[in-house]
Amino acid sequence: MTISEGKPLEKESQIRVLGLESSCDETAAAVVDGAGCILSNVVLSQIEEHKPYGGVVPEIAARAHIDHMDRLIEQAMTEAGCELGDLSAVAATSGPGLIGGVMIGMMTGKAIAAAKQIPFLGVNHLEGHALTVRMTDQVRFPYMLLLVSGGHCQILVVRGVGNYQRLGTTIDDAAGEAFDKTAKILGLGYPGGPAVEAAAQQGDESRFKLPRPLKGKPGCDFSFSGLKTAVRREVEKLGDTITQQDMYDLAASFQRALCDSILDRMRHAVEIYQKQEGLAQADGGPHVLVVAGGVAANSYLKSNLQQLCLDSHFMLVAPPPALCTDNGAMIAWVGVERFKLGQRDGLDLAARARWPLDPNAPPAAGAGVKA
């Protein structure tokens, strides 16, 4: 249950929000003030624990969150130079994500809020990615958002805190998921995104003719499952004769195909957005396209999006690489934004495995659509 109250009386410099993130394979805690200054941001990655499996194992992730959350909170508070009693509120990821991990962060946040009698704010993990640029670059509403991560690939219009219009989403794999699976097929290691990008820098992106799923089709939805399957088939064709250079060339060809697919979908979305927002934005500065999420750290994708923005008279904004992947600062910042609006959540708020930013969006054409 969300409770709205009058706006808090604290000045921005006095607001302190603790943010907890535990939705997947990073355990994180951070303190952010009301002006967007990150006072601390502690992240513990679980890459080594999941690397033998080539992907995230939910039970291993949940156990790691239990083992490390309290220590990370203590470290974050120490680095921020404040105590729990100095906090204005506690914000914790409440979904979407692996439900076991989400519950650990939520229960910890609720316990602190109850003990210190301060507000609790349950944060949509995706909104953390969506609003980070308002903390780092002071981007004003509205703006376009390409959210690309291990579990999600969406195009949204961000109109305000809690106010989103989804233009497109993946109907099967997310972009980051496709990177991970392709890296596993090619034996490049985990996590897949950085591994494929590094291999692609040594490869020929034009060698393998891979599909561009949904390219040229109406709408803004994505599909990457067929692209991943095409990579597997090329590996099977090469068989025992596959060389290191073959893998580099496949990585480069995959990355090119995935970016081509994203750019095609984005062109459609840009046209829709310009028609919707053109008049409203005429005297408010340039249109802004934000790219966020773990895959936003991919320099090849960002360079292609930069060219799209130049062609479309948009300004491309991306968070710093350290804030593209999951972290506590982005959760704390959503807490700050909601706290300023006088919003509070009850301690009976439930964790959610799925939590769409736009609950009114029509279902995508395909099973397995990501929230």
Short mmCIF file of C-alpha atoms in Angstrom, two decimals:
data_model
loop_
_atom_site.label_atom_id
_atom_site.label_comp_id
_atom_site.label_asym_id
_atom_site.label_seq_id
_atom_site.Cartn_x
_atom_site.Cartn_y
_atom_site.Cartn_z
CA MET A 1 0.00 0.00 0.00
CA THR A 2 1.33 3.45 -0.94
CA ILE A 3 0.57 6.29 1.45
CA SER A 4 0.80 9.93 0.35
CA GLU A 5 1.45 12.62 2.94
CA GLY A 6 2.33 16.30 2.90
CA LYS A 7 5.72 17.21 1.49
CA PRO A 8 8.57 16.77 3.99
CA LEU A 9 10.01 19.87 5.61
CA GLU A 10 13.70 18.95 5.27
CA LYS A 11 15.92 21.01 3.02
CA GLU A 12 17.49 19.05 0.18
CA SER A 13 20.92 19.05 1.81
CA GLN A 14 19.42 17.54 4.97
CA ILE A 15 17.64 14.64 3.27
CA ARG A 16 19.47 11.32 3.60
CA VAL A 17 18.05 8.15 2.01
CA LEU A 18 19.56 4.68 2.34
CA GLY A 19 19.03 2.57 -0.79
CA LEU A 20 19.20 -1.24 -0.82
CA GLU A 21 19.46 -3.33 -4.00
CA SER A 22 19.21 -7.14 -4.05
CA SER A 23 17.11 -8.02 -7.11
CA CYS A 24 19.66 -10.20 -8.89
CA ASP A 25 23.39 -10.87 -8.48
CA GLU A 26 24.62 -7.65 -6.87
CA THR A 27 24.18 -6.85 -3.21
CA ALA A 28 24.32 -3.08 -2.80
CA ALA A 29 23.77 -0.30 -0.28
CA ALA A 30 24.14 3.44 -0.77
CA VAL A 31 23.30 6.77 0.84
CA VAL A 32 22.20 9.69 -1.35
CA ASP A 33 21.19 13.17 -0.22
CA GLY A 34 18.33 15.29 -1.47
CA ALA A 35 20.51 17.21 -3.92
CA GLY A 36 21.65 14.00 -5.66
CA CYS A 37 25.06 13.78 -4.03
CA ILE A 38 26.13 10.15 -3.64
CA LEU A 39 27.54 9.98 -0.12
CA SER A 40 28.36 6.27 -0.40
CA ASN A 41 27.75 3.49 -2.92
CA VAL A 42 28.89 0.00 -1.96
CA VAL A 43 28.35 -2.88 -4.41
CA LEU A 44 29.31 -6.52 -3.95
CA SER A 45 29.27 -8.48 -7.20
CA GLN A 46 28.53 -12.20 -7.23
CA ILE A 47 30.17 -12.85 -10.62
CA GLU A 48 32.64 -15.42 -9.28
CA GLU A 49 29.87 -17.41 -7.57
CA HIS A 50 27.79 -17.64 -10.76
CA LYS A 51 30.59 -17.92 -13.32
CA PRO A 52 30.79 -21.76 -13.24
CA TYR A 53 27.12 -21.91 -14.30
CA GLY A 54 27.27 -19.28 -17.06
CA GLY A 55 24.34 -17.40 -15.52
CA VAL A 56 22.68 -16.39 -12.27
CA VAL A 57 21.55 -19.19 -9.94
CA PRO A 58 18.70 -17.78 -7.79
CA GLU A 59 19.44 -19.82 -4.66
CA ILE A 60 23.13 -18.86 -4.70
CA ALA A 61 22.20 -15.20 -5.20
CA ALA A 62 19.74 -15.19 -2.29
CA ARG A 63 22.24 -16.80 0.10
CA ALA A 64 24.87 -14.23 -0.85
CA HIS A 65 22.44 -11.37 -0.13
CA ILE A 66 21.76 -12.83 3.32
CA ASP A 67 25.46 -13.24 4.05
CA HIS A 68 26.55 -9.73 3.05
CA MET A 69 23.66 -7.23 3.27
CA ASP A 70 24.18 -6.19 6.91
CA ARG A 71 27.91 -5.66 6.42
CA LEU A 72 27.39 -3.59 3.28
CA ILE A 73 24.85 -1.36 5.03
CA GLU A 74 27.31 -0.75 7.85
CA GLN A 75 30.03 0.09 5.32
CA ALA A 76 27.73 2.43 3.38
CA MET A 77 26.71 4.29 6.52
CA THR A 78 30.34 4.63 7.64
CA GLU A 79 31.46 5.96 4.26
CA ALA A 80 28.55 8.41 4.23
CA GLY A 81 29.58 9.70 7.64
CA CYS A 82 26.16 9.25 9.20
CA GLU A 83 24.22 6.88 11.42
CA LEU A 84 20.88 5.16 10.91
CA GLY A 85 19.26 7.79 13.12
CA ASP A 86 20.31 10.48 10.62
CA LEU A 87 18.32 8.92 7.78
CA SER A 88 15.18 10.54 6.38
CA ALA A 89 13.96 7.30 4.79
CA VAL A 90 14.95 3.82 3.65
CA ALA A 91 14.37 2.70 0.06
CA ALA A 92 14.66 -0.92 -1.07
CA THR A 93 14.11 -2.67 -4.38
CA SER A 94 10.70 -4.35 -4.15
CA GLY A 95 10.69 -5.85 -7.65
CA PRO A 96 10.93 -6.91 -10.37
CA GLY A 97 13.63 -9.52 -9.87
CA LEU A 98 14.49 -12.86 -8.29
CA ILE A 99 11.90 -12.98 -5.55
CA GLY A 100 14.19 -14.49 -2.89
CA GLY A 101 16.73 -11.71 -3.26
CA VAL A 102 14.09 -8.99 -3.46
CA MET A 103 12.56 -10.15 -0.18
CA ILE A 104 15.90 -9.99 1.63
CA GLY A 105 16.51 -6.36 0.72
CA MET A 106 12.90 -5.41 1.44
CA MET A 107 12.75 -7.07 4.84
CA THR A 108 16.04 -5.46 5.86
CA GLY A 109 14.82 -2.04 4.75
CA LYS A 110 11.49 -2.45 6.53
CA ALA A 111 13.25 -3.50 9.75
CA ILE A 112 15.43 -0.37 9.71
CA ALA A 113 12.44 1.84 8.93
CA ALA A 114 10.38 0.31 11.75
CA ALA A 115 13.22 0.47 14.27
CA LYS A 116 14.07 4.10 13.51
CA GLN A 117 10.46 5.15 12.84
CA ILE A 118 11.27 6.61 9.42
CA PRO A 119 9.46 6.15 6.10
CA PHE A 120 9.94 3.02 3.99
CA LEU A 121 9.86 3.29 0.19
CA GLY A 122 9.51 0.20 -2.00
CA VAL A 123 11.26 0.96 -5.29
CA ASN A 124 10.70 -0.49 -8.74
CA HIS A 125 14.15 -1.64 -9.82
CA LEU A 126 13.50 -0.49 -13.38
CA GLU A 127 12.62 2.98 -12.14
CA GLY A 128 16.05 3.07 -10.52
CA HIS A 129 17.65 2.74 -13.95
CA ALA A 130 15.10 5.12 -15.47
CA LEU A 131 15.73 8.02 -13.08
CA THR A 132 19.50 7.74 -12.54
CA VAL A 133 20.19 10.47 -15.12
CA ARG A 134 18.11 12.90 -13.08
CA MET A 135 20.64 12.40 -10.29
CA THR A 136 23.77 12.48 -12.49
CA ASP A 137 22.76 14.89 -15.28
CA GLN A 138 19.65 16.69 -13.97
CA VAL A 139 17.64 15.56 -17.02
CA ARG A 140 14.16 17.07 -17.04
CA PHE A 141 10.91 15.31 -17.83
CA PRO A 142 9.84 14.14 -20.36
CA TYR A 143 12.51 12.03 -22.07
CA MET A 144 12.85 8.80 -24.01
CA LEU A 145 14.44 5.80 -22.34
CA LEU A 146 16.06 2.74 -23.84
CA LEU A 147 16.38 0.34 -20.93
CA VAL A 148 18.75 -2.52 -21.82
CA SER A 149 19.87 -4.97 -19.17
CA GLY A 150 20.24 -8.66 -18.41
CA GLY A 151 16.55 -9.11 -17.75
CA HIS A 152 14.87 -6.28 -19.62
CA CYS A 153 14.82 -4.52 -22.97
CA GLN A 154 12.24 -1.75 -23.26
CA ILE A 155 11.63 1.63 -24.84
CA LEU A 156 9.69 4.02 -22.65
CA VAL A 157 8.64 7.64 -22.43
CA VAL A 158 9.49 8.93 -18.95
CA ARG A 159 6.96 11.62 -18.06
CA GLY A 160 7.48 11.81 -14.30
CA VAL A 161 8.13 9.77 -11.16
CA GLY A 162 5.88 6.72 -11.51
CA ASN A 163 4.58 7.95 -14.89
CA TYR A 164 5.74 5.88 -17.85
CA GLN A 165 4.51 5.02 -21.33
CA ARG A 166 5.94 1.84 -22.81
CA LEU A 167 6.50 1.98 -26.56
CA GLY A 168 8.18 -1.39 -26.97
CA THR A 169 9.50 -4.41 -25.08
CA THR A 170 11.15 -7.74 -25.78
CA ILE A 171 8.92 -10.66 -26.65
CA ASP A 172 11.55 -13.24 -25.63
CA ASP A 173 15.17 -12.68 -24.54
CA ALA A 174 16.46 -9.35 -23.23
CA ALA A 175 19.55 -7.82 -24.83
CA GLY A 176 21.81 -8.65 -21.88
CA GLU A 177 20.43 -12.17 -21.76
CA ALA A 178 21.29 -12.58 -25.46
CA PHE A 179 24.84 -11.39 -24.75
CA ASP A 180 25.20 -13.90 -21.89
CA LYS A 181 23.85 -16.82 -23.91
CA THR A 182 25.98 -15.98 -26.93
CA ALA A 183 29.08 -15.73 -24.75
CA LYS A 184 28.27 -19.16 -23.33
CA ILE A 185 27.84 -20.64 -26.82
CA LEU A 186 31.19 -19.18 -27.90
CA GLY A 187 32.95 -20.14 -24.67
CA LEU A 188 33.87 -16.54 -23.90
CA GLY A 189 33.03 -16.60 -20.21
CA TYR A 190 30.67 -14.75 -17.88
CA PRO A 191 29.37 -12.07 -17.70
CA GLY A 192 28.63 -12.16 -21.40
CA GLY A 193 28.32 -8.47 -22.23
CA PRO A 194 31.92 -7.39 -21.56
CA ALA A 195 33.26 -10.72 -22.89
CA VAL A 196 31.45 -10.44 -26.24
CA GLU A 197 32.36 -6.76 -26.61
CA ALA A 198 36.05 -7.50 -26.00
CA ALA A 199 36.05 -10.42 -28.47
CA ALA A 200 34.16 -8.37 -31.07
CA GLN A 201 36.91 -5.75 -31.11
CA GLN A 202 39.17 -8.38 -32.68
CA GLY A 203 36.58 -9.72 -35.14
CA ASP A 204 35.07 -9.02 -38.56
CA GLU A 205 31.45 -7.95 -38.06
CA SER A 206 30.57 -8.53 -41.72
CA ARG A 207 31.73 -12.15 -41.97
CA PHE A 208 28.63 -13.97 -40.70
CA LYS A 209 25.20 -13.06 -42.09
CA LEU A 210 23.07 -13.20 -38.97
CA PRO A 211 19.37 -12.25 -38.79
CA ARG A 212 18.02 -8.93 -37.54
CA PRO A 213 14.84 -10.08 -35.77
CA LEU A 214 11.76 -7.90 -36.43
CA LYS A 215 13.78 -5.43 -38.51
CA GLY A 216 11.44 -3.54 -40.82
CA LYS A 217 8.35 -4.73 -38.98
CA PRO A 218 5.87 -2.22 -37.54
CA GLY A 219 6.11 -1.25 -33.89
CA CYS A 220 8.90 -1.02 -31.37
CA ASP A 221 9.08 -4.52 -29.83
CA PHE A 222 12.31 -6.54 -29.74
CA SER A 223 13.21 -10.18 -30.29
CA PHE A 224 16.68 -11.66 -29.79
CA SER A 225 16.02 -15.39 -29.37
CA GLY A 226 16.41 -16.14 -33.08
CA LEU A 227 19.68 -14.22 -33.24
CA LYS A 228 21.13 -16.28 -30.40
CA THR A 229 19.99 -19.48 -32.14
CA ALA A 230 21.64 -18.37 -35.39
CA VAL A 231 24.96 -18.02 -33.58
CA ARG A 232 24.59 -21.56 -32.23
CA ARG A 233 23.94 -22.90 -35.73
CA GLU A 234 27.07 -21.21 -37.09
CA VAL A 235 29.11 -22.79 -34.30
CA GLU A 236 27.62 -26.19 -35.13
CA LYS A 237 28.50 -25.73 -38.82
CA LEU A 238 32.12 -24.99 -37.97
CA GLY A 239 32.28 -27.99 -35.63
CA ASP A 240 35.70 -29.10 -34.45
CA THR A 241 37.42 -26.82 -36.94
CA ILE A 242 36.33 -23.65 -35.14
CA THR A 243 39.21 -21.27 -34.41
CA GLN A 244 39.72 -18.36 -32.05
CA GLN A 245 39.31 -15.98 -34.98
CA ASP A 246 36.00 -17.64 -35.88
CA MET A 247 34.75 -16.88 -32.37
CA TYR A 248 35.92 -13.28 -32.60
CA ASP A 249 34.16 -12.87 -35.95
CA LEU A 250 30.97 -14.44 -34.60
CA ALA A 251 31.05 -12.15 -31.58
CA ALA A 252 31.47 -9.11 -33.82
CA SER A 253 28.73 -10.25 -36.21
CA PHE A 254 26.38 -10.91 -33.29
CA GLN A 255 27.03 -7.52 -31.73
CA ARG A 256 26.45 -5.79 -35.09
CA ALA A 257 23.17 -7.67 -35.65
CA LEU A 258 21.89 -6.94 -32.15
CA CYS A 259 22.71 -3.24 -32.50
CA ASP A 260 21.08 -3.10 -35.94
CA SER A 261 17.92 -4.59 -34.43
CA ILE A 262 17.90 -2.10 -31.57
CA LEU A 263 18.50 0.84 -33.91
CA ASP A 264 15.65 -0.23 -36.20
CA ARG A 265 13.24 -0.40 -33.26
CA MET A 266 14.54 2.90 -31.89
CA ARG A 267 13.91 4.71 -35.19
CA HIS A 268 10.25 3.73 -34.96
CA ALA A 269 10.11 4.86 -31.34
CA VAL A 270 11.76 8.21 -32.14
CA GLU A 271 9.10 8.90 -34.77
CA ILE A 272 6.32 8.11 -32.30
CA TYR A 273 7.88 10.22 -29.57
CA GLN A 274 8.49 13.20 -31.84
CA LYS A 275 4.85 13.20 -32.93
CA GLN A 276 3.66 12.97 -29.33
CA GLU A 277 6.06 15.42 -27.73
CA GLY A 278 7.12 17.73 -30.57
CA LEU A 279 4.91 20.68 -29.69
CA ALA A 280 5.29 20.26 -25.94
CA GLN A 281 9.10 20.19 -26.25
CA ALA A 282 9.41 23.05 -28.75
CA ASP A 283 10.44 25.68 -26.19
CA GLY A 284 11.90 23.34 -23.58
CA GLY A 285 15.22 22.42 -25.17
CA PRO A 286 16.26 19.38 -27.25
CA HIS A 287 14.66 15.98 -27.08
CA VAL A 288 16.65 13.62 -24.85
CA LEU A 289 17.26 9.90 -25.30
CA VAL A 290 18.54 8.13 -22.21
CA VAL A 291 20.16 4.70 -22.44
CA ALA A 292 20.36 2.88 -19.11
CA GLY A 293 20.86 -0.60 -17.69
CA GLY A 294 23.87 -2.90 -17.78
CA VAL A 295 24.08 -3.10 -21.59
CA ALA A 296 24.25 0.73 -21.69
CA ALA A 297 27.91 0.32 -20.74
CA ASN A 298 28.55 -1.22 -24.21
CA SER A 299 30.54 1.42 -26.10
CA TYR A 300 29.65 -0.01 -29.52
CA LEU A 301 25.93 0.34 -28.83
CA LYS A 302 26.36 3.85 -27.43
CA SER A 303 28.33 5.01 -30.48
CA ASN A 304 25.55 3.78 -32.78
CA LEU A 305 22.89 5.42 -30.63
CA GLN A 306 24.89 8.64 -30.73
CA GLN A 307 24.69 8.66 -34.52
CA LEU A 308 20.94 7.98 -34.38
CA CYS A 309 20.55 10.93 -32.02
CA LEU A 310 22.54 13.23 -34.27
CA ASP A 311 20.37 12.24 -37.23
CA SER A 312 17.16 12.74 -35.22
CA HIS A 313 18.13 15.94 -33.35
CA PHE A 314 18.20 14.22 -29.97
CA MET A 315 20.75 14.46 -27.18
CA LEU A 316 22.05 11.11 -25.90
CA VAL A 317 22.54 10.83 -22.15
CA ALA A 318 23.84 7.76 -20.31
CA PRO A 319 24.77 7.29 -16.65
CA PRO A 320 28.44 6.69 -15.82
CA PRO A 321 29.34 3.00 -16.41
CA ALA A 322 29.46 2.28 -12.67
CA LEU A 323 25.83 3.41 -12.38
CA CYS A 324 24.62 1.47 -15.44
CA THR A 325 24.85 -1.86 -13.64
CA ASP A 326 22.75 -2.57 -10.54
CA ASN A 327 23.65 -0.40 -7.55
CA GLY A 328 22.16 1.05 -4.39
CA ALA A 329 22.55 4.71 -5.38
CA MET A 330 19.89 4.45 -8.08
CA ILE A 331 17.46 2.93 -5.57
CA ALA A 332 18.25 5.61 -3.00
CA TRP A 333 17.68 8.31 -5.63
CA VAL A 334 14.20 7.02 -6.49
CA GLY A 335 13.61 7.07 -2.74
CA VAL A 336 14.70 10.72 -2.67
CA GLU A 337 12.40 11.63 -5.57
CA ARG A 338 9.42 9.90 -3.99
CA PHE A 339 10.20 11.26 -0.53
CA LYS A 340 10.18 14.80 -1.89
CA LEU A 341 6.74 14.12 -3.35
CA GLY A 342 5.50 13.05 0.07
CA GLN A 343 5.08 9.39 -0.89
CA ARG A 344 5.45 6.56 1.62
CA ASP A 345 4.87 2.80 1.48
CA GLY A 346 3.32 0.69 4.19
CA LEU A 347 5.32 -2.07 5.84
CA ASP A 348 2.79 -4.49 4.35
CA LEU A 349 4.08 -3.80 0.82
CA ALA A 350 4.62 -7.13 -0.98
CA ALA A 351 7.64 -8.11 -3.07
CA ARG A 352 6.97 -8.55 -6.78
CA ALA A 353 8.72 -10.85 -9.23
CA ARG A 354 7.17 -8.81 -12.07
CA TRP A 355 6.38 -5.11 -11.87
CA PRO A 356 5.86 -3.24 -15.15
CA LEU A 357 6.66 0.46 -15.21
CA ASP A 358 3.64 0.98 -17.47
CA PRO A 359 0.84 -1.24 -16.13
CA ASN A 360 -1.47 -0.03 -18.90
CA ALA A 361 0.77 -1.09 -21.78
CA PRO A 362 -0.86 -3.57 -24.17
CA PRO A 363 0.65 -7.06 -24.17
CA ALA A 364 3.45 -7.59 -26.68
CA ALA A 365 2.88 -9.99 -29.55
CA GLY A 366 4.53 -13.07 -28.10
CA ALA A 367 4.72 -15.28 -25.03
CA GLY A 368 7.21 -14.67 -22.28
CA VAL A 369 7.20 -10.88 -22.46
CA LYS A 370 9.35 -9.28 -19.77
CA ALA A 371 7.71 -6.96 -17.26
#
